[in-house]
Short mmCIF file of C-alpha atoms in Angstrom, two decimals:
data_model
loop_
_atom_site.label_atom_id
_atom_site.label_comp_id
_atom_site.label_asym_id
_atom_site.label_seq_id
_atom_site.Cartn_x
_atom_site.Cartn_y
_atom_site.Cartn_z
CA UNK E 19 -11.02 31.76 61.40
CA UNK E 20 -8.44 30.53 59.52
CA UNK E 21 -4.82 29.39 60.75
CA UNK E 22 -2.08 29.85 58.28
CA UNK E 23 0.89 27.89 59.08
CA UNK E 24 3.13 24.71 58.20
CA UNK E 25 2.19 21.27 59.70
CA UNK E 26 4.64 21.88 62.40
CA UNK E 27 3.15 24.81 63.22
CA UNK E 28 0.77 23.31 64.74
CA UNK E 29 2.12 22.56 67.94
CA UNK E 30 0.56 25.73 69.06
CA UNK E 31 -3.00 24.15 68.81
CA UNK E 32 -3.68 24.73 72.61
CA UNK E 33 -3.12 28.46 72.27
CA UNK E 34 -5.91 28.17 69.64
CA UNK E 35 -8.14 25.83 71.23
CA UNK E 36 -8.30 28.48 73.95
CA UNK E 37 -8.81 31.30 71.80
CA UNK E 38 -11.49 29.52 69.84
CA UNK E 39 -13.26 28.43 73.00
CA UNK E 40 -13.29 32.13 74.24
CA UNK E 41 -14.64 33.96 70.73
CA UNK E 42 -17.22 30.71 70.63
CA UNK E 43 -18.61 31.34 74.05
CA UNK E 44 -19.01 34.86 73.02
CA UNK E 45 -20.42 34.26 69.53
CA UNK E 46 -23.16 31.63 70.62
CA UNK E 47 -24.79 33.98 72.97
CA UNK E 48 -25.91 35.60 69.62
CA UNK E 49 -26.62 31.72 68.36
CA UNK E 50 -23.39 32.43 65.92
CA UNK E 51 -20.58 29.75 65.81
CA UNK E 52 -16.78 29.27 64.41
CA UNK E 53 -15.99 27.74 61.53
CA UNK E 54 -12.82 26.75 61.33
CA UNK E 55 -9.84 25.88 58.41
CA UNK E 56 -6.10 24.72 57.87
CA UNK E 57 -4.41 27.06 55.24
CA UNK E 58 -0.62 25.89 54.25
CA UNK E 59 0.04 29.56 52.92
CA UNK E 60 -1.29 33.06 52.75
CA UNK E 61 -1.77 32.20 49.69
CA UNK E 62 -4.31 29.28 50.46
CA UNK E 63 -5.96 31.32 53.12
CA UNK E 64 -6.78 33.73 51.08
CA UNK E 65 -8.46 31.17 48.53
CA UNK E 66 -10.39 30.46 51.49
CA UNK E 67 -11.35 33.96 52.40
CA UNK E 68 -12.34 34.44 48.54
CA UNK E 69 -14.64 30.94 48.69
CA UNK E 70 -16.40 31.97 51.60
CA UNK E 71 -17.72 35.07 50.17
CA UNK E 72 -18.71 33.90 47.20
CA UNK E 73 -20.46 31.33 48.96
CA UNK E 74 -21.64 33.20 51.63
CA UNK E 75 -20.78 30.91 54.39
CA UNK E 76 -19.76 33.43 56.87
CA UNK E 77 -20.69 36.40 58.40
CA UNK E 78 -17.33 37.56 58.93
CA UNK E 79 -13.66 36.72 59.74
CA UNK E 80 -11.36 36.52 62.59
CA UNK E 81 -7.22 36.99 61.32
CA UNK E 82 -4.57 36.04 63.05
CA UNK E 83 -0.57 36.05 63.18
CA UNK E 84 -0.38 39.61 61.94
CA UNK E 85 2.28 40.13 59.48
CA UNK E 86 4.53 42.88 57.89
CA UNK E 87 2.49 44.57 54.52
CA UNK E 88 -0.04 41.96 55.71
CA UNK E 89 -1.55 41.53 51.91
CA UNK E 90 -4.67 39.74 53.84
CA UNK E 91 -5.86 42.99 54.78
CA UNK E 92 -5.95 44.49 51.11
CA UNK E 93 -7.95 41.39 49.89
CA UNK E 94 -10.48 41.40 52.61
CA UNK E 95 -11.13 44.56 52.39
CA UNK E 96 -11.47 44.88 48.36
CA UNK E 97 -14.01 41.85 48.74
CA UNK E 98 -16.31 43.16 51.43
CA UNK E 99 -16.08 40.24 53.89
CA UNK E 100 -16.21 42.46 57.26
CA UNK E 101 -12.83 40.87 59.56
CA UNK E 102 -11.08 41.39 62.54
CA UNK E 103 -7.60 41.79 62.98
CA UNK E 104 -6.07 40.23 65.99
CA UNK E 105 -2.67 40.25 67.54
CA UNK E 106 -1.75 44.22 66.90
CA UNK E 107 -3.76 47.66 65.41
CA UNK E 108 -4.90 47.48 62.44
CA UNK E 109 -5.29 51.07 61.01
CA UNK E 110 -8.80 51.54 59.26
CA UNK E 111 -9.93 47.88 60.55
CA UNK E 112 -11.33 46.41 63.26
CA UNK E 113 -8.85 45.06 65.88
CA UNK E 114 -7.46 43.46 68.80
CA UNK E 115 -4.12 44.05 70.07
CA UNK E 116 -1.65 43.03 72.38
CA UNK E 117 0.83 44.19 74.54
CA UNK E 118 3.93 42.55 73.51
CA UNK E 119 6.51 45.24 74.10
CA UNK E 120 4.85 45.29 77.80
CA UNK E 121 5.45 41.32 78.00
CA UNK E 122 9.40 41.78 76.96
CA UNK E 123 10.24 44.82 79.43
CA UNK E 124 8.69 42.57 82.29
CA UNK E 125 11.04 39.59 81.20
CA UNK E 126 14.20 41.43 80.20
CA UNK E 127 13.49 43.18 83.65
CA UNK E 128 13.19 40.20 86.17
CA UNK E 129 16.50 38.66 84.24
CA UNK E 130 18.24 41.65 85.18
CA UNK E 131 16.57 41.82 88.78
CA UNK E 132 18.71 37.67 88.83
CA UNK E 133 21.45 38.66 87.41
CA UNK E 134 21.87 38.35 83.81
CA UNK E 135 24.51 40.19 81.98
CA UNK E 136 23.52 38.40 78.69
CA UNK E 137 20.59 37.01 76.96
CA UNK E 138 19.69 35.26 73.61
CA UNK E 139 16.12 35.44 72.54
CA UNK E 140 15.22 32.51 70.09
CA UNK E 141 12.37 33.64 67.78
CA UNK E 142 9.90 32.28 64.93
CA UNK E 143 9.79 33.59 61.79
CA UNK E 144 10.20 37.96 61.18
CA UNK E 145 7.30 37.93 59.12
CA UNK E 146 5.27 37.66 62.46
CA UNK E 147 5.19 41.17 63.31
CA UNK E 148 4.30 40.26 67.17
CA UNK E 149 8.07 38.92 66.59
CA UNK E 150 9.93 42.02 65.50
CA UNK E 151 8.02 43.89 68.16
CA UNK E 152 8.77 41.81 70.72
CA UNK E 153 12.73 41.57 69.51
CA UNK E 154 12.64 45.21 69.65
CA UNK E 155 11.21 45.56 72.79
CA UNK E 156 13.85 43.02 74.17
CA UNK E 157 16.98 44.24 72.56
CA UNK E 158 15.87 48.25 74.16
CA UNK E 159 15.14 47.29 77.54
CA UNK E 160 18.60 44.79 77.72
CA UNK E 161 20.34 48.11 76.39
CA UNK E 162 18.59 49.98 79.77
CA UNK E 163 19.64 47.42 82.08
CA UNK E 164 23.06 47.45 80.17
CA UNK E 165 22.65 43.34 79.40
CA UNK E 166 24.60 42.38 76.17
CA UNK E 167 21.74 40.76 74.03
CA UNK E 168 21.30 39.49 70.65
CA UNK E 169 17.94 37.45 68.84
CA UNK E 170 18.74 34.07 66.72
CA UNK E 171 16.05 33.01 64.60
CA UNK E 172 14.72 29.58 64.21
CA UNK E 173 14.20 27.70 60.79
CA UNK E 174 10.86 26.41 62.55
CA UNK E 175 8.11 26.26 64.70
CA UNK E 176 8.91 22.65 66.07
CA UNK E 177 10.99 20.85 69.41
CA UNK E 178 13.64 20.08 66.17
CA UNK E 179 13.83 23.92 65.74
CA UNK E 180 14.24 24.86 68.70
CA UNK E 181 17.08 22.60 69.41
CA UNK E 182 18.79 23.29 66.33
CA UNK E 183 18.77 27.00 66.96
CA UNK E 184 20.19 26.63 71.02
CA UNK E 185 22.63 24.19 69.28
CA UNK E 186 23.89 27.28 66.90
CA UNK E 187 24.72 29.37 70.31
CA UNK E 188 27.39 26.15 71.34
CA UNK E 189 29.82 26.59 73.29
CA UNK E 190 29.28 30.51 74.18
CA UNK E 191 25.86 30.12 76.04
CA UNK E 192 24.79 33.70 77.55
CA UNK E 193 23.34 34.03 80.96
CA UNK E 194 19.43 32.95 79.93
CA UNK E 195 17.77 32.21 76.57
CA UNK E 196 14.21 33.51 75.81
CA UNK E 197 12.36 31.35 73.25
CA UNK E 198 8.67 32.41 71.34
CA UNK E 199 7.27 29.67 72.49
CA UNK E 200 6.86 26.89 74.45
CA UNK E 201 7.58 23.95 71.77
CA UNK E 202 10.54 25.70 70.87
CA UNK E 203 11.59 25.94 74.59
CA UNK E 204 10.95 22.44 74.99
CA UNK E 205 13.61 22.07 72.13
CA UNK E 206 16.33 24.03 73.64
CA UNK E 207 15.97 22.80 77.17
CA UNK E 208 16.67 19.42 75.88
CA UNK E 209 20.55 20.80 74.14
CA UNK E 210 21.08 22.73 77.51
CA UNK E 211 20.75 19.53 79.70
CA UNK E 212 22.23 16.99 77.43
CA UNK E 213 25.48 19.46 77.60
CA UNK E 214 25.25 20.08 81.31
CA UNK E 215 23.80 23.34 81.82
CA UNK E 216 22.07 23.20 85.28
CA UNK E 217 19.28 25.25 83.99
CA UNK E 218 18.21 28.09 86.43
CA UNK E 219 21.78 28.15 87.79
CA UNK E 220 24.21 28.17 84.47
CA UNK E 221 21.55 29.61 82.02
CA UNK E 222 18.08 31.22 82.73
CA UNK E 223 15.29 30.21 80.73
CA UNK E 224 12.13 31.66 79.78
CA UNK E 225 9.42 30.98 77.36
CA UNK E 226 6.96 33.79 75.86
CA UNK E 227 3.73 31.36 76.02
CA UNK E 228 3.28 29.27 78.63
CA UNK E 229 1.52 25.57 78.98
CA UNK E 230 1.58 22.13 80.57
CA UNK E 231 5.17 21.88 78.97
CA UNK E 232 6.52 24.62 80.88
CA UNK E 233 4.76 23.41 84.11
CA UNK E 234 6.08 19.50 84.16
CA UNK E 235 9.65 19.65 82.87
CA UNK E 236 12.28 18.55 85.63
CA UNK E 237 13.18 22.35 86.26
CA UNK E 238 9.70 23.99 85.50
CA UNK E 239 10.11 27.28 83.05
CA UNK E 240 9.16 30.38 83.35
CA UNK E 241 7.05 31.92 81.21
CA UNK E 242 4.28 34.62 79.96
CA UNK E 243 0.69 33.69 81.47
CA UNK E 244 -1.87 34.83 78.49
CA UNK E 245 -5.14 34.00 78.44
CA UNK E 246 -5.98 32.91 74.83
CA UNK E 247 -9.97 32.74 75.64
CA UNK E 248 -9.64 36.61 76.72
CA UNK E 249 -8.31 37.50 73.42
CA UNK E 250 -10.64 35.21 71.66
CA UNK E 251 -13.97 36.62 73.05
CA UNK E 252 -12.35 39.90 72.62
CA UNK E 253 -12.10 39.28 68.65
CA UNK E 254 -16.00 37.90 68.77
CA UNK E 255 -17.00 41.07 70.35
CA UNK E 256 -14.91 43.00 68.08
CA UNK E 257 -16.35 41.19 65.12
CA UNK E 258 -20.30 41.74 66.65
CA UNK E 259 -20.06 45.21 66.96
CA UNK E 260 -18.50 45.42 63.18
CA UNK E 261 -21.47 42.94 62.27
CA UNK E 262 -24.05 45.21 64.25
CA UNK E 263 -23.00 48.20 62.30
CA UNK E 264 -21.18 49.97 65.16
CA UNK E 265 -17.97 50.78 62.74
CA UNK E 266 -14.38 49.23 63.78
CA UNK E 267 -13.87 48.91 67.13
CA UNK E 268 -9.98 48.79 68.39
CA UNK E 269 -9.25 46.91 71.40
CA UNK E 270 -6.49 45.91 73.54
CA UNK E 271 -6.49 42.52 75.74
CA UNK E 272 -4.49 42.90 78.94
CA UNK E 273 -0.50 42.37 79.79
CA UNK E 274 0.70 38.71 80.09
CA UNK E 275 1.62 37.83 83.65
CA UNK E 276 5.33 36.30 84.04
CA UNK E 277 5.06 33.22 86.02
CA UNK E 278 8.63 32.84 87.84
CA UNK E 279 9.26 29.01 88.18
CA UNK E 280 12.93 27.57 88.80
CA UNK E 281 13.93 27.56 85.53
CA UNK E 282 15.16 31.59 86.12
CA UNK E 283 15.09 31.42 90.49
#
């Protein structure tokens, strides 16, 4: 497994920890373990992906952050090294999916069940393609519920990000702001209550992953329950069955939960 992304990035390690812990509780009942590397770019993790074949360190790969034209996919496939794609179908390949148009029609849903006439979503970078999807998800279901609603990128990953990017939506602040994650969340919050926004009275917020951060801020957020060690043994059982011959196997983990905390009451 390799992780693609930019130092900052990294502040996601817990969803990964999880995930790893899951596909390595799965993989060592067949006395098979996780090796895992830092990539700065595609570009570098695809050196990797090209150095472990050669040198036959692994039996096969687990990818993740899908992306759009997702040149990863060509490359593995041209060198043989068998992989599973996780985070959204993969046509031809072995994959796990998620549901993340499911996960944006239950939050743009309970905003409008509170109230909200208009909603910003905050969101990492577009060559995610769990990001477009869920923008596209959100900006449809806000049309349903008639909720005026636009997405604002970040130029990040990190708390700096998302401040910067809730700072660009100064002094016109709509009804609740959805961020990608929970570091970027953490970001905004900190701009809403240093220009007194009572959050979960003047502005709703809600965070796509949830964890500790979202649990012990002074108004705790609400947020998408996943289970990153589902997904993870999911992509090690996945990868078996590829490994064991049984041909590419295409699975989807189950719909985040929304855990309503005060931050949107």
């Amino acid at each position: 497994m390799v992780l693609s992304r930019n130092p900052e990035g990294l502040t996601a390690e817990s969803f990964y920890f999880s995930f790893m812990v899951g596909a390595e509780r799965t993989l060592s009942e067949r006395s098979l373990s996780i090796i895992l590397a830092l990539a700065t770019s595609v570009e570098d993790e695809i050196a990797i992906y090209r150095r472990w074949k050669s040198s036959r360190t692994v039996d096969g790969v687990i990818v993740v952050d899908p992306r759009d034209d997702d040149e990863r996919v060509n490359v593995l496939t041209s060198i043989g090294l068998p992989f599973v794609y996780t985070g959204q179908h993969c046509e031809g390949a072995a994959s796990v999916s998620t549901s993340d148009h499911d996960a944006m029609v239950t939050i743009v849903d309970h905003l409008a069940e509170v109230g909200c006439h208009s909603l910003a979503y905050i969101h990492l970078s577009h060559n995610y393609q769990h990001v477009r999807d869920r923008g596209k998800a959100l900006l449809r279901r806000a049309a349903h519920h008639g909720i005026d609603a636009f997405v604002a990128p970040s130029d990040g990953e990190s708390e700096d990000a998302g401040a910067h990017a809730t700072s660009s939506l100064l002094p016109h602040i709509p009804d609740a702001v959805v961020y990608d994650n929970e570091i970027l969340t953490l970001g905004g919050y900190g701009v809403l209550s240093r220009h007194g926004y009572h959050i979960g009275q003047d502005v709703r917020v809600v965070s796509c992953e949830d964890s500790p951060i979202c649990r012990v801020l002074p108004i705790p957020v609400t947020a998408l329950h996943r289970s990153p060690a589902d997904l993870g043994a999911l992509a090690a059982e996945a990868l078996l069955a590829l490994l064991d011959g049984e041909g590419e196997h295409d699975m989807t983990s189950g719909p985040p939960k929304l855990t309503i905390r005060q931050s949107t009451m």
